[in-house]
Amino acid sequence: MLSDANLAAILLTLKLATLVTVILLLVGTPIAWWLARTRSWWKGPISAVVALPIVLPPSVLGFYLLVAMGPNGPVGRLTQALGLGTLPFTFAGLVVASVFYSLPFVVQPIQNAFEAMGERPLEVAASLRAGPLDRFFTVAVPLSSPGFLTAGVLGFAHTVGEFGVVLMIGGNIPGVTRVVSVQIYDYVEAFEYADAHILSGIMLAFSFTVLLAMYLLNPTRTHK
Amino acid sequence: MIRARFKLAFPEFALDVDLDLPGRGVVALFGHSGSGKTTLLRAIAGLEKVPRGFLEVNGSVWQDAATFLPVHKRPLGFVFQEASLFPHLSVRANLAYGMRRVPAASRKVSLDHAVELLGIGPLLDRMPGRLSGGERQRVAIARALAVSPAILLMDEPLAALDLARKQEILPYLERLHEELEIPLVYVSHAPDEVARLADTLVAMEQGRVVAQGPLLETLARLDLPIRLGEDAGVVLEGEIAELDADWHLARIAFAGGGLWVRESGLAVGRQVRVRILARDISIALTPQADNSILNVIPATVEQLADETHPALALVKLDAGGAPLVARITRRSAAKLQLQPGMKVWAQIKAVALVG
Amino acid sequence: MKHLLKFFFFSLAANLALADEVQVAVAANFTAPMKAIAADFEKDTGHKARLAFGSTGKFYAQIKNGAPFQVFLAADDTTPARLEKEGMTVPGSRFTYAVGTLVLWSAKPGFVDARGEVLKKGDFAHLALANPKVAPYGAAAVEVMEKLGVLESLKPRFVLGENIAQTQQFVVTGNAELGFVALSQVMKNGKVGEGSAWVVPAKLHTPIRQDAVILASGRGNAAAEALMKYLKSARAAAIIKSYGYAL
């Protein structure tokens, strides 16, 4: 039932989504922390930039990434100067693009959780001799854990479902950038509907299971 | 010794303070809401960063032009108005949180002592969500003690509790006061709390200190800028001298003589504080024997002052060195022709034992 | 006078009655020429052609699911043939309206020589082409490379665009040094605009026949029939040729 091509696409997609989610949790948490606590007037503009991928059509984002990462664009010139070549058509390029594209889906839940927690628990921790990093890991993170969980799931799911951006800069290379969403699209375009159904069905079942698990395991349901 | 100089000017809150406070006993920061008392406490803790402020606590400089010691490096304990226990940790873990971060060599208060002091032994394995307001606040106080602080700061710890809970916790606070050597800075807008606990009174209004000094004499000032209204009164210190088993009364000896109060299980020799509200003192030129008032004390009129209502006046009396303040109508004052220096009798209708 | 009036109203009515609308699905690569043709078509016949542009595969799916197109200009000949077999067209209406010309193009001037030797030299990291599974220009490009004997060596360097428009984007932005696109995409004023190109000789691949067909929903629509006739006219042929297609 699962052809080699399909399996390759699925594994590639999972690899991409996992890597992107981990990166976003690491990169997005400090951003969310700053946004939740700053009183600088930069908060507005930065929030808007972070939220852009929600409203931008993926093809727009993909196109600008294509230009920027290409040999004539600022990012492309940088990667070439570093001896890394250019990012389009590479798995690394997909990771970079997906990180941009899924950023708000990870940052916003974490930011909301930090804001909901407020200042008080951190003040208490400070009065109990906890330094800044200590406070963050022993108080902020546990109290915001539902936000982290939501962010991780949303980031993962959003990357799995991503299509427009991957299409624009992926180049559809088997085993490298041919992710499931593009594979399904190709099946439809080539009238191979049976394969399209199979792959879509698998992704649908997988996504549903993941989301269901998240909602069932969500800690806020078990607090008093 | 606590030396604090803070100046803050924001639309929401202003602070202009230049204070020297004793580094022992209970210092009460007293005032109405918006008076700046909480801001001052938070500035002392370092939770509010006041630029160009100065703070020295018992010899260590916590803040000056060049330095600002971050909160977590200050050897203080802080109790917030709403207990603010960590909801994800049990009571025991909450208590251990701070303690673990104090090197074993510097721990002066043992966990057991703090638990015993606040009577929270049976609560140790519960989660904060399952505690009552009073229990939560006691845990919060124990938690602050568990870091062996050099100074304990409390921001209206009883304000969020109902009367019954307050009465439940006040004795614990009094014990703290007696048993610990560390200074306690206590913010409150409740005169009865201040009366019970404070050694030093700092009265604040609109971000400024308007009166400060030892509790007993500061409270008795007629010119106390903070209008206490119905709560105006004095606090006296005395000792239980005698118990009358038949009538269930106890006599408290103080500078001006003796006061009979309801007995409350305290033994002879015990040092106590009593509070007498101004509205409970009336003045007579001659002692009356045929009325129900038990406590009639000879005193000298020291000073008269107006009250906010034009019908009333405050009269400060000297009873053997202890101050009394009586509130009477101006008409009566005129009728009795009260003058400073006159010898009169203070008829005290109610005396409250405040610990 | 009365006769003049009668004649006036009659011809007016006749014109109004005769002026019809036709919904046309047009392959994306034929966008520019079709717009020009439709404008002339309306001027000359009074009929109005409402154009929708997109990928052939998507149009097929939409038509099968009841999309209200009456005429279909595909990017290949297999899709209209399939529709015909499935009985979704007016039999006999299918014909080839244009033959696509493949070009190997680079945004860099002087990169592609006039004989395509650059393919054998292989001095590049990425070669763009349309996905051969779904785009006839891509399939043709594969045929060309096979004929030249470079298919296996170049395959690892392929980047696939979903259609030739996207393929061109890869090349324009420089991400792919060169790529196979349609001549009509890079033509300007009758010759190749910027960059460098090799116009692939038609004999190197199966002709890229682009077929048009009247769909079942267009049966009896006067404007549909008029459009098909117009596409075969000399006027339309001139436009089509000027955009780099053969006939």
PDB file of N, CA and C in Angstrom, chain B residues 116-198:
ATOM      1  N   GLU B 116       6.271  25.139  62.414  1.00  0.00           N
ATOM      2  CA  GLU B 116       5.672  25.131  63.750  1.00  0.00           C
ATOM      3  C   GLU B 116       5.165  26.515  64.120  1.00  0.00           C
ATOM      4  N   LEU B 117       5.936  27.512  63.757  1.00  0.00           N
ATOM      5  CA  LEU B 117       5.565  28.891  64.064  1.00  0.00           C
ATOM      6  C   LEU B 117       4.232  29.271  63.426  1.00  0.00           C
ATOM      7  N   LEU B 118       4.007  28.753  62.216  1.00  0.00           N
ATOM      8  CA  LEU B 118       2.786  29.129  61.515  1.00  0.00           C
ATOM      9  C   LEU B 118       1.720  28.036  61.553  1.00  0.00           C
ATOM     10  N   GLY B 119       2.019  26.952  62.268  1.00  0.00           N
ATOM     11  CA  GLY B 119       1.002  25.924  62.460  1.00  0.00           C
ATOM     12  C   GLY B 119       0.529  25.267  61.171  1.00  0.00           C
ATOM     13  N   ILE B 120       1.434  25.020  60.231  1.00  0.00           N
ATOM     14  CA  ILE B 120       0.973  24.473  58.953  1.00  0.00           C
ATOM     15  C   ILE B 120       1.379  23.029  58.754  1.00  0.00           C
ATOM     16  N   GLY B 121       1.783  22.349  59.822  1.00  0.00           N
ATOM     17  CA  GLY B 121       2.198  20.951  59.736  1.00  0.00           C
ATOM     18  C   GLY B 121       1.247  20.069  58.948  1.00  0.00           C
ATOM     19  N   PRO B 122      -0.054  20.093  59.251  1.00  0.00           N
ATOM     20  CA  PRO B 122      -0.982  19.197  58.539  1.00  0.00           C
ATOM     21  C   PRO B 122      -1.189  19.545  57.065  1.00  0.00           C
ATOM     22  N   LEU B 123      -0.650  20.667  56.638  1.00  0.00           N
ATOM     23  CA  LEU B 123      -0.938  21.079  55.264  1.00  0.00           C
ATOM     24  C   LEU B 123       0.169  20.732  54.280  1.00  0.00           C
ATOM     25  N   LEU B 124       1.254  20.167  54.801  1.00  0.00           N
ATOM     26  CA  LEU B 124       2.475  20.078  53.999  1.00  0.00           C
ATOM     27  C   LEU B 124       2.316  19.373  52.663  1.00  0.00           C
ATOM     28  N   ASP B 125       1.452  18.348  52.588  1.00  0.00           N
ATOM     29  CA  ASP B 125       1.393  17.619  51.323  1.00  0.00           C
ATOM     30  C   ASP B 125       0.265  18.079  50.424  1.00  0.00           C
ATOM     31  N   ARG B 126      -0.415  19.158  50.810  1.00  0.00           N
ATOM     32  CA  ARG B 126      -1.532  19.599  49.969  1.00  0.00           C
ATOM     33  C   ARG B 126      -1.030  20.503  48.854  1.00  0.00           C
ATOM     34  N   MET B 127      -1.849  20.626  47.832  1.00  0.00           N
ATOM     35  CA  MET B 127      -1.563  21.568  46.758  1.00  0.00           C
ATOM     36  C   MET B 127      -2.227  22.897  47.101  1.00  0.00           C
ATOM     37  N   PRO B 128      -1.622  24.006  46.711  1.00  0.00           N
ATOM     38  CA  PRO B 128      -2.170  25.309  47.085  1.00  0.00           C
ATOM     39  C   PRO B 128      -3.632  25.507  46.717  1.00  0.00           C
ATOM     40  N   GLY B 129      -4.049  24.893  45.627  1.00  0.00           N
ATOM     41  CA  GLY B 129      -5.447  25.063  45.223  1.00  0.00           C
ATOM     42  C   GLY B 129      -6.425  24.553  46.268  1.00  0.00           C
ATOM     43  N   ARG B 130      -5.939  23.684  47.176  1.00  0.00           N
ATOM     44  CA  ARG B 130      -6.867  23.091  48.142  1.00  0.00           C
ATOM     45  C   ARG B 130      -6.779  23.743  49.516  1.00  0.00           C
ATOM     46  N   LEU B 131      -6.175  24.907  49.590  1.00  0.00           N
ATOM     47  CA  LEU B 131      -6.058  25.579  50.885  1.00  0.00           C
ATOM     48  C   LEU B 131      -7.014  26.749  50.961  1.00  0.00           C
ATOM     49  N   SER B 132      -7.409  27.099  52.202  1.00  0.00           N
ATOM     50  CA  SER B 132      -8.230  28.290  52.369  1.00  0.00           C
ATOM     51  C   SER B 132      -7.328  29.512  52.306  1.00  0.00           C
ATOM     52  N   GLY B 133      -7.942  30.695  52.219  1.00  0.00           N
ATOM     53  CA  GLY B 133      -7.163  31.924  52.124  1.00  0.00           C
ATOM     54  C   GLY B 133      -6.218  32.100  53.293  1.00  0.00           C
ATOM     55  N   GLY B 134      -6.720  31.818  54.491  1.00  0.00           N
ATOM     56  CA  GLY B 134      -5.878  31.972  55.680  1.00  0.00           C
ATOM     57  C   GLY B 134      -4.716  30.988  55.670  1.00  0.00           C
ATOM     58  N   GLU B 135      -4.991  29.751  55.276  1.00  0.00           N
ATOM     59  CA  GLU B 135      -3.933  28.752  55.223  1.00  0.00           C
ATOM     60  C   GLU B 135      -2.880  29.144  54.205  1.00  0.00           C
ATOM     61  N   ARG B 136      -3.330  29.641  53.072  1.00  0.00           N
ATOM     62  CA  ARG B 136      -2.377  30.045  52.034  1.00  0.00           C
ATOM     63  C   ARG B 136      -1.449  31.136  52.541  1.00  0.00           C
ATOM     64  N   GLN B 137      -2.025  32.080  53.244  1.00  0.00           N
ATOM     65  CA  GLN B 137      -1.206  33.198  53.714  1.00  0.00           C
ATOM     66  C   GLN B 137      -0.210  32.714  54.752  1.00  0.00           C
ATOM     67  N   ARG B 138      -0.610  31.771  55.609  1.00  0.00           N
ATOM     68  CA  ARG B 138       0.341  31.255  56.597  1.00  0.00           C
ATOM     69  C   ARG B 138       1.476  30.510  55.912  1.00  0.00           C
ATOM     70  N   VAL B 139       1.142  29.769  54.866  1.00  0.00           N
ATOM     71  CA  VAL B 139       2.204  29.086  54.128  1.00  0.00           C
ATOM     72  C   VAL B 139       3.135  30.114  53.498  1.00  0.00           C
ATOM     73  N   ALA B 140       2.567  31.192  52.965  1.00  0.00           N
ATOM     74  CA  ALA B 140       3.391  32.216  52.322  1.00  0.00           C
ATOM     75  C   ALA B 140       4.350  32.835  53.324  1.00  0.00           C
ATOM     76  N   ILE B 141       3.870  33.057  54.552  1.00  0.00           N
ATOM     77  CA  ILE B 141       4.743  33.641  55.566  1.00  0.00           C
ATOM     78  C   ILE B 141       5.846  32.656  55.927  1.00  0.00           C
ATOM     79  N   ALA B 142       5.469  31.391  56.110  1.00  0.00           N
ATOM     80  CA  ALA B 142       6.482  30.381  56.434  1.00  0.00           C
ATOM     81  C   ALA B 142       7.507  30.265  55.329  1.00  0.00           C
ATOM     82  N   ARG B 143       7.033  30.372  54.094  1.00  0.00           N
ATOM     83  CA  ARG B 143       7.937  30.265  52.947  1.00  0.00           C
ATOM     84  C   ARG B 143       8.947  31.389  52.941  1.00  0.00           C
ATOM     85  N   ALA B 144       8.468  32.589  53.297  1.00  0.00           N
ATOM     86  CA  ALA B 144       9.376  33.735  53.328  1.00  0.00           C
ATOM     87  C   ALA B 144      10.386  33.585  54.460  1.00  0.00           C
ATOM     88  N   LEU B 145       9.962  32.974  55.561  1.00  0.00           N
ATOM     89  CA  LEU B 145      10.871  32.764  56.676  1.00  0.00           C
ATOM     90  C   LEU B 145      11.919  31.716  56.366  1.00  0.00           C
ATOM     91  N   ALA B 146      11.530  30.748  55.526  1.00  0.00           N
ATOM     92  CA  ALA B 146      12.414  29.612  55.276  1.00  0.00           C
ATOM     93  C   ALA B 146      13.701  30.009  54.577  1.00  0.00           C
ATOM     94  N   VAL B 147      13.772  31.221  54.014  1.00  0.00           N
ATOM     95  CA  VAL B 147      15.032  31.629  53.383  1.00  0.00           C
ATOM     96  C   VAL B 147      15.944  32.327  54.378  1.00  0.00           C
ATOM     97  N   SER B 148      15.598  32.238  55.681  1.00  0.00           N
ATOM     98  CA  SER B 148      16.425  32.871  56.716  1.00  0.00           C
ATOM     99  C   SER B 148      16.734  34.324  56.349  1.00  0.00           C
ATOM    100  N   PRO B 149      15.701  35.125  56.174  1.00  0.00           N
ATOM    101  CA  PRO B 149      15.947  36.495  55.700  1.00  0.00           C
ATOM    102  C   PRO B 149      16.553  37.353  56.804  1.00  0.00           C
ATOM    103  N   ALA B 150      17.275  38.373  56.404  1.00  0.00           N
ATOM    104  CA  ALA B 150      17.793  39.345  57.361  1.00  0.00           C
ATOM    105  C   ALA B 150      16.725  40.381  57.668  1.00  0.00           C
ATOM    106  N   ILE B 151      15.734  40.475  56.803  1.00  0.00           N
ATOM    107  CA  ILE B 151      14.636  41.420  57.019  1.00  0.00           C
ATOM    108  C   ILE B 151      13.400  40.854  56.335  1.00  0.00           C
ATOM    109  N   LEU B 152      12.261  40.983  56.974  1.00  0.00           N
ATOM    110  CA  LEU B 152      11.024  40.428  56.430  1.00  0.00           C
ATOM    111  C   LEU B 152      10.118  41.573  56.015  1.00  0.00           C
ATOM    112  N   LEU B 153       9.658  41.534  54.770  1.00  0.00           N
ATOM    113  CA  LEU B 153       8.787  42.592  54.257  1.00  0.00           C
ATOM    114  C   LEU B 153       7.409  42.000  54.005  1.00  0.00           C
ATOM    115  N   MET B 154       6.378  42.691  54.470  1.00  0.00           N
ATOM    116  CA  MET B 154       5.032  42.166  54.272  1.00  0.00           C
ATOM    117  C   MET B 154       4.128  43.236  53.687  1.00  0.00           C
ATOM    118  N   ASP B 155       3.499  42.943  52.565  1.00  0.00           N
ATOM    119  CA  ASP B 155       2.657  43.918  51.902  1.00  0.00           C
ATOM    120  C   ASP B 155       1.196  43.607  52.179  1.00  0.00           C
ATOM    121  N   GLU B 156       0.627  44.244  53.207  1.00  0.00           N
ATOM    122  CA  GLU B 156      -0.784  44.059  53.560  1.00  0.00           C
ATOM    123  C   GLU B 156      -1.184  42.596  53.529  1.00  0.00           C
ATOM    124  N   PRO B 157      -0.494  41.757  54.301  1.00  0.00           N
ATOM    125  CA  PRO B 157      -0.737  40.319  54.190  1.00  0.00           C
ATOM    126  C   PRO B 157      -2.140  39.905  54.601  1.00  0.00           C
ATOM    127  N   LEU B 158      -2.832  40.754  55.377  1.00  0.00           N
ATOM    128  CA  LEU B 158      -4.169  40.354  55.826  1.00  0.00           C
ATOM    129  C   LEU B 158      -5.272  41.016  55.029  1.00  0.00           C
ATOM    130  N   ALA B 159      -4.913  41.874  54.094  1.00  0.00           N
ATOM    131  CA  ALA B 159      -5.943  42.670  53.422  1.00  0.00           C
ATOM    132  C   ALA B 159      -6.931  41.821  52.650  1.00  0.00           C
ATOM    133  N   ALA B 160      -6.449  40.706  52.112  1.00  0.00           N
ATOM    134  CA  ALA B 160      -7.346  39.903  51.270  1.00  0.00           C
ATOM    135  C   ALA B 160      -8.139  38.886  52.070  1.00  0.00           C
ATOM    136  N   LEU B 161      -8.077  38.954  53.380  1.00  0.00           N
ATOM    137  CA  LEU B 161      -8.752  37.937  54.192  1.00  0.00           C
ATOM    138  C   LEU B 161      -9.955  38.516  54.914  1.00  0.00           C
ATOM    139  N   ASP B 162     -10.915  37.644  55.217  1.00  0.00           N
ATOM    140  CA  ASP B 162     -12.065  38.136  55.981  1.00  0.00           C
ATOM    141  C   ASP B 162     -11.696  38.214  57.473  1.00  0.00           C
ATOM    142  N   LEU B 163     -12.589  38.759  58.233  1.00  0.00           N
ATOM    143  CA  LEU B 163     -12.292  39.047  59.628  1.00  0.00           C
ATOM    144  C   LEU B 163     -11.850  37.806  60.399  1.00  0.00           C
ATOM    145  N   ALA B 164     -12.576  36.713  60.195  1.00  0.00           N
ATOM    146  CA  ALA B 164     -12.246  35.497  60.956  1.00  0.00           C
ATOM    147  C   ALA B 164     -10.831  35.037  60.633  1.00  0.00           C
ATOM    148  N   ARG B 165     -10.465  35.044  59.352  1.00  0.00           N
ATOM    149  CA  ARG B 165      -9.110  34.622  58.962  1.00  0.00           C
ATOM    150  C   ARG B 165      -8.080  35.555  59.548  1.00  0.00           C
ATOM    151  N   LYS B 166      -8.395  36.855  59.519  1.00  0.00           N
ATOM    152  CA  LYS B 166      -7.454  37.833  60.073  1.00  0.00           C
ATOM    153  C   LYS B 166      -7.174  37.515  61.526  1.00  0.00           C
ATOM    154  N   GLN B 167      -8.239  37.292  62.291  1.00  0.00           N
ATOM    155  CA  GLN B 167      -8.075  37.004  63.719  1.00  0.00           C
ATOM    156  C   GLN B 167      -7.288  35.737  63.914  1.00  0.00           C
ATOM    157  N   GLU B 168      -7.395  34.832  62.922  1.00  0.00           N
ATOM    158  CA  GLU B 168      -6.692  33.571  63.021  1.00  0.00           C
ATOM    159  C   GLU B 168      -5.198  33.778  62.854  1.00  0.00           C
ATOM    160  N   ILE B 169      -4.836  34.689  61.979  1.00  0.00           N
ATOM    161  CA  ILE B 169      -3.421  34.847  61.631  1.00  0.00           C
ATOM    162  C   ILE B 169      -2.692  35.834  62.531  1.00  0.00           C
ATOM    163  N   LEU B 170      -3.400  36.837  63.014  1.00  0.00           N
ATOM    164  CA  LEU B 170      -2.726  37.846  63.832  1.00  0.00           C
ATOM    165  C   LEU B 170      -1.904  37.255  64.966  1.00  0.00           C
ATOM    166  N   PRO B 171      -2.415  36.266  65.684  1.00  0.00           N
ATOM    167  CA  PRO B 171      -1.582  35.685  66.749  1.00  0.00           C
ATOM    168  C   PRO B 171      -0.267  35.132  66.202  1.00  0.00           C
ATOM    169  N   TYR B 172      -0.299  34.536  65.015  1.00  0.00           N
ATOM    170  CA  TYR B 172       0.943  34.021  64.450  1.00  0.00           C
ATOM    171  C   TYR B 172       1.917  35.156  64.186  1.00  0.00           C
ATOM    172  N   LEU B 173       1.381  36.256  63.686  1.00  0.00           N
ATOM    173  CA  LEU B 173       2.255  37.388  63.413  1.00  0.00           C
ATOM    174  C   LEU B 173       2.832  37.929  64.706  1.00  0.00           C
ATOM    175  N   GLU B 174       2.011  37.920  65.757  1.00  0.00           N
ATOM    176  CA  GLU B 174       2.533  38.399  67.037  1.00  0.00           C
ATOM    177  C   GLU B 174       3.645  37.497  67.528  1.00  0.00           C
ATOM    178  N   ARG B 175       3.474  36.206  67.338  1.00  0.00           N
ATOM    179  CA  ARG B 175       4.532  35.273  67.742  1.00  0.00           C
ATOM    180  C   ARG B 175       5.822  35.555  66.983  1.00  0.00           C
ATOM    181  N   LEU B 176       5.650  35.830  65.667  1.00  0.00           N
ATOM    182  CA  LEU B 176       6.818  36.158  64.850  1.00  0.00           C
ATOM    183  C   LEU B 176       7.570  37.316  65.478  1.00  0.00           C
ATOM    184  N   HIS B 177       6.774  38.295  65.812  1.00  0.00           N
ATOM    185  CA  HIS B 177       7.323  39.509  66.373  1.00  0.00           C
ATOM    186  C   HIS B 177       8.110  39.199  67.629  1.00  0.00           C
ATOM    187  N   GLU B 178       7.564  38.311  68.440  1.00  0.00           N
ATOM    188  CA  GLU B 178       8.236  37.990  69.708  1.00  0.00           C
ATOM    189  C   GLU B 178       9.437  37.111  69.485  1.00  0.00           C
ATOM    190  N   GLU B 179       9.293  36.096  68.615  1.00  0.00           N
ATOM    191  CA  GLU B 179      10.322  35.063  68.565  1.00  0.00           C
ATOM    192  C   GLU B 179      11.473  35.361  67.629  1.00  0.00           C
ATOM    193  N   LEU B 180      11.272  36.193  66.638  1.00  0.00           N
ATOM    194  CA  LEU B 180      12.358  36.392  65.683  1.00  0.00           C
ATOM    195  C   LEU B 180      13.122  37.654  66.006  1.00  0.00           C
ATOM    196  N   GLU B 181      14.384  37.621  65.677  1.00  0.00           N
ATOM    197  CA  GLU B 181      15.161  38.830  65.917  1.00  0.00           C
ATOM    198  C   GLU B 181      15.199  39.722  64.707  1.00  0.00           C
ATOM    199  N   ILE B 182      14.645  39.254  63.604  1.00  0.00           N
ATOM    200  CA  ILE B 182      14.822  40.047  62.403  1.00  0.00           C
ATOM    201  C   ILE B 182      13.764  41.141  62.335  1.00  0.00           C
ATOM    202  N   PRO B 183      14.146  42.282  61.740  1.00  0.00           N
ATOM    203  CA  PRO B 183      13.178  43.356  61.608  1.00  0.00           C
ATOM    204  C   PRO B 183      12.078  42.991  60.626  1.00  0.00           C
ATOM    205  N   LEU B 184      10.908  43.547  60.859  1.00  0.00           N
ATOM    206  CA  LEU B 184       9.770  43.284  59.997  1.00  0.00           C
ATOM    207  C   LEU B 184       9.217  44.628  59.533  1.00  0.00           C
ATOM    208  N   VAL B 185       9.118  44.804  58.224  1.00  0.00           N
ATOM    209  CA  VAL B 185       8.505  46.022  57.705  1.00  0.00           C
ATOM    210  C   VAL B 185       7.123  45.633  57.180  1.00  0.00           C
ATOM    211  N   TYR B 186       6.104  46.238  57.753  1.00  0.00           N
ATOM    212  CA  TYR B 186       4.740  45.746  57.573  1.00  0.00           C
ATOM    213  C   TYR B 186       3.867  46.856  56.994  1.00  0.00           C
ATOM    214  N   VAL B 187       3.334  46.640  55.819  1.00  0.00           N
ATOM    215  CA  VAL B 187       2.487  47.660  55.199  1.00  0.00           C
ATOM    216  C   VAL B 187       1.038  47.368  55.542  1.00  0.00           C
ATOM    217  N   SER B 188       0.312  48.374  55.972  1.00  0.00           N
ATOM    218  CA  SER B 188      -1.093  48.142  56.283  1.00  0.00           C
ATOM    219  C   SER B 188      -1.873  49.444  56.229  1.00  0.00           C
ATOM    220  N   HIS B 189      -3.155  49.335  55.956  1.00  0.00           N
ATOM    221  CA  HIS B 189      -4.018  50.503  56.085  1.00  0.00           C
ATOM    222  C   HIS B 189      -5.000  50.313  57.237  1.00  0.00           C
ATOM    223  N   ALA B 190      -4.800  49.234  58.023  1.00  0.00           N
ATOM    224  CA  ALA B 190      -5.738  48.903  59.101  1.00  0.00           C
ATOM    225  C   ALA B 190      -5.144  49.307  60.450  1.00  0.00           C
ATOM    226  N   PRO B 191      -5.760  50.279  61.094  1.00  0.00           N
ATOM    227  CA  PRO B 191      -5.217  50.749  62.373  1.00  0.00           C
ATOM    228  C   PRO B 191      -5.134  49.651  63.428  1.00  0.00           C
ATOM    229  N   ASP B 192      -6.068  48.741  63.434  1.00  0.00           N
ATOM    230  CA  ASP B 192      -6.032  47.727  64.494  1.00  0.00           C
ATOM    231  C   ASP B 192      -4.849  46.794  64.319  1.00  0.00           C
ATOM    232  N   GLU B 193      -4.476  46.499  63.049  1.00  0.00           N
ATOM    233  CA  GLU B 193      -3.287  45.669  62.832  1.00  0.00           C
ATOM    234  C   GLU B 193      -2.041  46.405  63.312  1.00  0.00           C
ATOM    235  N   VAL B 194      -1.995  47.679  62.940  1.00  0.00           N
ATOM    236  CA  VAL B 194      -0.841  48.484  63.326  1.00  0.00           C
ATOM    237  C   VAL B 194      -0.747  48.549  64.838  1.00  0.00           C
ATOM    238  N   ALA B 195      -1.871  48.737  65.473  1.00  0.00           N
ATOM    239  CA  ALA B 195      -1.885  48.855  66.924  1.00  0.00           C
ATOM    240  C   ALA B 195      -1.365  47.583  67.582  1.00  0.00           C
ATOM    241  N   ARG B 196      -1.700  46.475  66.993  1.00  0.00           N
ATOM    242  CA  ARG B 196      -1.318  45.213  67.611  1.00  0.00           C
ATOM    243  C   ARG B 196       0.146  44.878  67.410  1.00  0.00           C
ATOM    244  N   LEU B 197       0.668  45.228  66.235  1.00  0.00           N
ATOM    245  CA  LEU B 197       1.971  44.690  65.856  1.00  0.00           C
ATOM    246  C   LEU B 197       3.125  45.678  65.879  1.00  0.00           C
ATOM    247  N   ALA B 198       2.831  46.958  65.628  1.00  0.00           N
ATOM    248  CA  ALA B 198       3.937  47.855  65.310  1.00  0.00           C
ATOM    249  C   ALA B 198       4.708  48.309  66.532  1.00  0.00           C
TER     250      ALA B 198
END
